[in-house]
Amino acid sequence: MLRAGALVVVGGAAVPLTGCDLFDRGDDKPPPPDPLEPLAAEAAELAARHRAAIAADPALADRLTPIADAHQAHADELRRVIGRPLPSGAPSGTPSGDADPADPLPGLREAERAGRDNAAKACATAPAERAALLGSIAAARATHLEVLK
């Protein structure tokens, strides 16, 4: 009887310990990257490129600020949908690419065209709950192309 009672006490004490990560070796793999990660990074990059063009030529502010704001809103919403914050290597306002500081519009048009195509491809392969957002982003980028003409 004493042996049975001791086993219950030892067994009862061991069960809660396994649930409190005492024996957790950290073998959990991080979740795979979300398919929307590249699109979110691209939206942040496009916002940064437009802001850099505005800084280089303030006369473009009226034309480019709404586009930069839209890209930032898209990046923020994509991050919300993904459920992860912006990665540490994300654009910080310094765009990459070969932009001509004298005339940034051709480079912005090309970036918008590529972005529109990427958003349309993502929309076509996305699950239904994400397709509306991606379709909206693709449509906005097509509109941005018209503004940049």
PDB file of C-alpha atoms in Angstrom:
ATOM      1  CA  MET A   1       0.000   0.000   0.000  1.00  0.00           C
ATOM      2  CA  LEU A   2       2.820   2.384   0.843  1.00  0.00           C
ATOM      3  CA  ARG A   3       4.557   1.514  -2.413  1.00  0.00           C
ATOM      4  CA  ALA A   4       1.398   2.256  -4.404  1.00  0.00           C
ATOM      5  CA  GLY A   5       0.970   5.581  -2.580  1.00  0.00           C
ATOM      6  CA  ALA A   6       4.601   6.519  -3.286  1.00  0.00           C
ATOM      7  CA  LEU A   7       4.158   5.735  -6.983  1.00  0.00           C
ATOM      8  CA  VAL A   8       1.068   7.929  -7.179  1.00  0.00           C
ATOM      9  CA  VAL A   9       2.904  10.808  -5.480  1.00  0.00           C
ATOM     10  CA  VAL A  10       5.972  10.443  -7.725  1.00  0.00           C
ATOM     11  CA  GLY A  11       3.862   9.905 -10.830  1.00  0.00           C
ATOM     12  CA  GLY A  12       1.575  12.805  -9.938  1.00  0.00           C
ATOM     13  CA  ALA A  13       4.575  15.108  -9.446  1.00  0.00           C
ATOM     14  CA  ALA A  14       6.181  14.104 -12.731  1.00  0.00           C
ATOM     15  CA  VAL A  15       3.135  14.766 -14.887  1.00  0.00           C
ATOM     16  CA  PRO A  16       2.944  18.526 -14.209  1.00  0.00           C
ATOM     17  CA  LEU A  17       6.694  18.888 -14.785  1.00  0.00           C
ATOM     18  CA  THR A  18       6.396  17.649 -18.342  1.00  0.00           C
ATOM     19  CA  GLY A  19       3.807  20.289 -19.107  1.00  0.00           C
ATOM     20  CA  CYS A  20       5.904  23.226 -17.874  1.00  0.00           C
ATOM     21  CA  ASP A  21       8.717  22.871 -20.429  1.00  0.00           C
ATOM     22  CA  LEU A  22      11.119  21.369 -17.904  1.00  0.00           C
ATOM     23  CA  PHE A  23      11.965  18.670 -20.414  1.00  0.00           C
ATOM     24  CA  ASP A  24      11.626  20.887 -23.498  1.00  0.00           C
ATOM     25  CA  ARG A  25      14.835  20.773 -25.506  1.00  0.00           C
ATOM     26  CA  GLY A  26      13.814  23.529 -27.893  1.00  0.00           C
ATOM     27  CA  ASP A  27      13.458  21.151 -30.838  1.00  0.00           C
ATOM     28  CA  ASP A  28      10.436  23.063 -32.116  1.00  0.00           C
ATOM     29  CA  LYS A  29      11.021  24.298 -35.628  1.00  0.00           C
ATOM     30  CA  PRO A  30      10.005  27.848 -36.468  1.00  0.00           C
ATOM     31  CA  PRO A  31       6.950  28.098 -38.686  1.00  0.00           C
ATOM     32  CA  PRO A  32       7.673  28.146 -42.417  1.00  0.00           C
ATOM     33  CA  PRO A  33       7.715  31.538 -44.083  1.00  0.00           C
ATOM     34  CA  ASP A  34       4.319  32.801 -45.132  1.00  0.00           C
ATOM     35  CA  PRO A  35       3.831  33.036 -48.919  1.00  0.00           C
ATOM     36  CA  LEU A  36       2.895  36.703 -48.427  1.00  0.00           C
ATOM     37  CA  GLU A  37       6.268  37.612 -46.871  1.00  0.00           C
ATOM     38  CA  PRO A  38       7.858  38.646 -50.198  1.00  0.00           C
ATOM     39  CA  LEU A  39       4.826  40.759 -51.107  1.00  0.00           C
ATOM     40  CA  ALA A  40       4.896  42.532 -47.724  1.00  0.00           C
ATOM     41  CA  ALA A  41       8.614  43.244 -48.113  1.00  0.00           C
ATOM     42  CA  GLU A  42       8.023  44.469 -51.660  1.00  0.00           C
ATOM     43  CA  ALA A  43       5.271  46.857 -50.478  1.00  0.00           C
ATOM     44  CA  ALA A  44       7.591  48.311 -47.841  1.00  0.00           C
ATOM     45  CA  GLU A  45      10.349  48.648 -50.457  1.00  0.00           C
ATOM     46  CA  LEU A  46       7.999  50.430 -52.880  1.00  0.00           C
ATOM     47  CA  ALA A  47       6.951  52.853 -50.137  1.00  0.00           C
ATOM     48  CA  ALA A  48      10.623  53.558 -49.412  1.00  0.00           C
ATOM     49  CA  ARG A  49      11.417  54.106 -53.104  1.00  0.00           C
ATOM     50  CA  HIS A  50       8.596  56.611 -53.490  1.00  0.00           C
ATOM     51  CA  ARG A  51       9.662  58.470 -50.342  1.00  0.00           C
ATOM     52  CA  ALA A  52      13.259  58.578 -51.609  1.00  0.00           C
ATOM     53  CA  ALA A  53      12.038  60.053 -54.910  1.00  0.00           C
ATOM     54  CA  ILE A  54      10.104  62.694 -52.970  1.00  0.00           C
ATOM     55  CA  ALA A  55      13.214  63.523 -50.942  1.00  0.00           C
ATOM     56  CA  ALA A  56      15.240  63.844 -54.148  1.00  0.00           C
ATOM     57  CA  ASP A  57      12.618  66.016 -55.867  1.00  0.00           C
ATOM     58  CA  PRO A  58      10.073  67.635 -53.502  1.00  0.00           C
ATOM     59  CA  ALA A  59       8.058  68.804 -56.518  1.00  0.00           C
ATOM     60  CA  LEU A  60       6.888  65.173 -56.856  1.00  0.00           C
ATOM     61  CA  ALA A  61       5.408  65.104 -53.333  1.00  0.00           C
ATOM     62  CA  ASP A  62       1.803  65.778 -54.370  1.00  0.00           C
ATOM     63  CA  ARG A  63       1.963  63.012 -56.948  1.00  0.00           C
ATOM     64  CA  LEU A  64       3.959  60.376 -55.034  1.00  0.00           C
ATOM     65  CA  THR A  65       2.942  60.778 -51.371  1.00  0.00           C
ATOM     66  CA  PRO A  66      -0.463  59.064 -51.821  1.00  0.00           C
ATOM     67  CA  ILE A  67       1.272  56.168 -53.598  1.00  0.00           C
ATOM     68  CA  ALA A  68       3.898  55.826 -50.867  1.00  0.00           C
ATOM     69  CA  ASP A  69       1.163  55.934 -48.216  1.00  0.00           C
ATOM     70  CA  ALA A  70      -0.821  53.239 -50.058  1.00  0.00           C
ATOM     71  CA  HIS A  71       2.220  50.971 -50.246  1.00  0.00           C
ATOM     72  CA  GLN A  72       2.887  51.451 -46.536  1.00  0.00           C
ATOM     73  CA  ALA A  73      -0.741  50.628 -45.748  1.00  0.00           C
ATOM     74  CA  HIS A  74      -0.454  47.483 -47.887  1.00  0.00           C
ATOM     75  CA  ALA A  75       2.744  46.451 -46.099  1.00  0.00           C
ATOM     76  CA  ASP A  76       1.087  47.005 -42.710  1.00  0.00           C
ATOM     77  CA  GLU A  77      -2.030  45.032 -43.668  1.00  0.00           C
ATOM     78  CA  LEU A  78      -0.021  42.170 -45.138  1.00  0.00           C
ATOM     79  CA  ARG A  79       2.012  42.010 -41.906  1.00  0.00           C
ATOM     80  CA  ARG A  80      -1.236  41.912 -39.927  1.00  0.00           C
ATOM     81  CA  VAL A  81      -2.586  39.074 -42.074  1.00  0.00           C
ATOM     82  CA  ILE A  82       0.696  37.183 -41.834  1.00  0.00           C
ATOM     83  CA  GLY A  83       0.737  37.696 -38.083  1.00  0.00           C
ATOM     84  CA  ARG A  84       4.395  38.592 -37.876  1.00  0.00           C
ATOM     85  CA  PRO A  85       6.172  41.916 -37.477  1.00  0.00           C
ATOM     86  CA  LEU A  86       8.395  43.340 -40.178  1.00  0.00           C
ATOM     87  CA  PRO A  87      11.654  41.347 -40.221  1.00  0.00           C
ATOM     88  CA  SER A  88      14.793  43.106 -39.023  1.00  0.00           C
ATOM     89  CA  GLY A  89      16.284  43.131 -42.536  1.00  0.00           C
ATOM     90  CA  ALA A  90      13.275  44.964 -43.967  1.00  0.00           C
ATOM     91  CA  PRO A  91      13.597  48.227 -45.829  1.00  0.00           C
ATOM     92  CA  SER A  92      14.216  51.122 -43.505  1.00  0.00           C
ATOM     93  CA  GLY A  93      13.535  53.901 -45.923  1.00  0.00           C
ATOM     94  CA  THR A  94      16.662  53.415 -48.015  1.00  0.00           C
ATOM     95  CA  PRO A  95      15.508  51.851 -51.255  1.00  0.00           C
ATOM     96  CA  SER A  96      17.548  49.555 -53.390  1.00  0.00           C
ATOM     97  CA  GLY A  97      17.647  49.566 -57.139  1.00  0.00           C
ATOM     98  CA  ASP A  98      19.096  51.722 -59.859  1.00  0.00           C
ATOM     99  CA  ALA A  99      17.048  54.887 -59.593  1.00  0.00           C
ATOM    100  CA  ASP A 100      18.044  57.928 -61.585  1.00  0.00           C
ATOM    101  CA  PRO A 101      17.962  60.846 -59.131  1.00  0.00           C
ATOM    102  CA  ALA A 102      17.372  63.289 -62.026  1.00  0.00           C
ATOM    103  CA  ASP A 103      14.254  61.401 -63.178  1.00  0.00           C
ATOM    104  CA  PRO A 104      13.070  58.704 -60.755  1.00  0.00           C
ATOM    105  CA  LEU A 105       9.755  58.100 -62.561  1.00  0.00           C
ATOM    106  CA  PRO A 106      10.944  55.458 -65.078  1.00  0.00           C
ATOM    107  CA  GLY A 107      12.424  53.369 -62.258  1.00  0.00           C
ATOM    108  CA  LEU A 108       9.268  53.772 -60.188  1.00  0.00           C
ATOM    109  CA  ARG A 109       7.101  52.748 -63.152  1.00  0.00           C
ATOM    110  CA  GLU A 110       9.173  49.592 -63.643  1.00  0.00           C
ATOM    111  CA  ALA A 111       9.006  48.774 -59.923  1.00  0.00           C
ATOM    112  CA  GLU A 112       5.223  49.311 -59.931  1.00  0.00           C
ATOM    113  CA  ARG A 113       4.826  47.125 -63.025  1.00  0.00           C
ATOM    114  CA  ALA A 114       6.813  44.294 -61.419  1.00  0.00           C
ATOM    115  CA  GLY A 115       4.899  44.792 -58.163  1.00  0.00           C
ATOM    116  CA  ARG A 116       1.556  44.663 -59.950  1.00  0.00           C
ATOM    117  CA  ASP A 117       2.546  41.420 -61.663  1.00  0.00           C
ATOM    118  CA  ASN A 118       3.740  39.906 -58.373  1.00  0.00           C
ATOM    119  CA  ALA A 119       0.508  40.858 -56.604  1.00  0.00           C
ATOM    120  CA  ALA A 120      -1.609  39.441 -59.446  1.00  0.00           C
ATOM    121  CA  LYS A 121       0.312  36.133 -59.340  1.00  0.00           C
ATOM    122  CA  ALA A 122      -0.052  35.965 -55.561  1.00  0.00           C
ATOM    123  CA  CYS A 123      -3.781  36.668 -55.892  1.00  0.00           C
ATOM    124  CA  ALA A 124      -4.240  33.869 -58.418  1.00  0.00           C
ATOM    125  CA  THR A 125      -2.663  31.291 -56.108  1.00  0.00           C
ATOM    126  CA  ALA A 126      -3.922  32.591 -52.747  1.00  0.00           C
ATOM    127  CA  PRO A 127      -6.606  31.003 -50.612  1.00  0.00           C
ATOM    128  CA  ALA A 128      -9.990  32.724 -50.846  1.00  0.00           C
ATOM    129  CA  GLU A 129      -9.608  34.590 -47.544  1.00  0.00           C
ATOM    130  CA  ARG A 130      -6.502  36.347 -48.881  1.00  0.00           C
ATOM    131  CA  ALA A 131      -7.458  36.782 -52.540  1.00  0.00           C
ATOM    132  CA  ALA A 132      -9.546  39.922 -52.018  1.00  0.00           C
ATOM    133  CA  LEU A 133      -6.677  41.738 -50.286  1.00  0.00           C
ATOM    134  CA  LEU A 134      -4.178  40.671 -52.941  1.00  0.00           C
ATOM    135  CA  GLY A 135      -6.541  41.616 -55.763  1.00  0.00           C
ATOM    136  CA  SER A 136      -6.973  45.035 -54.181  1.00  0.00           C
ATOM    137  CA  ILE A 137      -3.197  45.475 -53.954  1.00  0.00           C
ATOM    138  CA  ALA A 138      -2.763  44.425 -57.606  1.00  0.00           C
ATOM    139  CA  ALA A 139      -5.460  46.898 -58.667  1.00  0.00           C
ATOM    140  CA  ALA A 140      -3.874  49.699 -56.638  1.00  0.00           C
ATOM    141  CA  ARG A 141      -0.514  49.041 -58.247  1.00  0.00           C
ATOM    142  CA  ALA A 142      -2.094  49.155 -61.705  1.00  0.00           C
ATOM    143  CA  THR A 143      -3.594  52.520 -60.769  1.00  0.00           C
ATOM    144  CA  HIS A 144      -0.191  53.716 -59.554  1.00  0.00           C
ATOM    145  CA  LEU A 145       1.190  52.972 -63.026  1.00  0.00           C
ATOM    146  CA  GLU A 146      -1.373  55.342 -64.509  1.00  0.00           C
ATOM    147  CA  VAL A 147      -0.440  58.079 -62.045  1.00  0.00           C
ATOM    148  CA  LEU A 148       3.242  57.658 -62.905  1.00  0.00           C
ATOM    149  CA  LYS A 149       2.727  58.131 -66.679  1.00  0.00           C
TER     150      LYS A 149
END
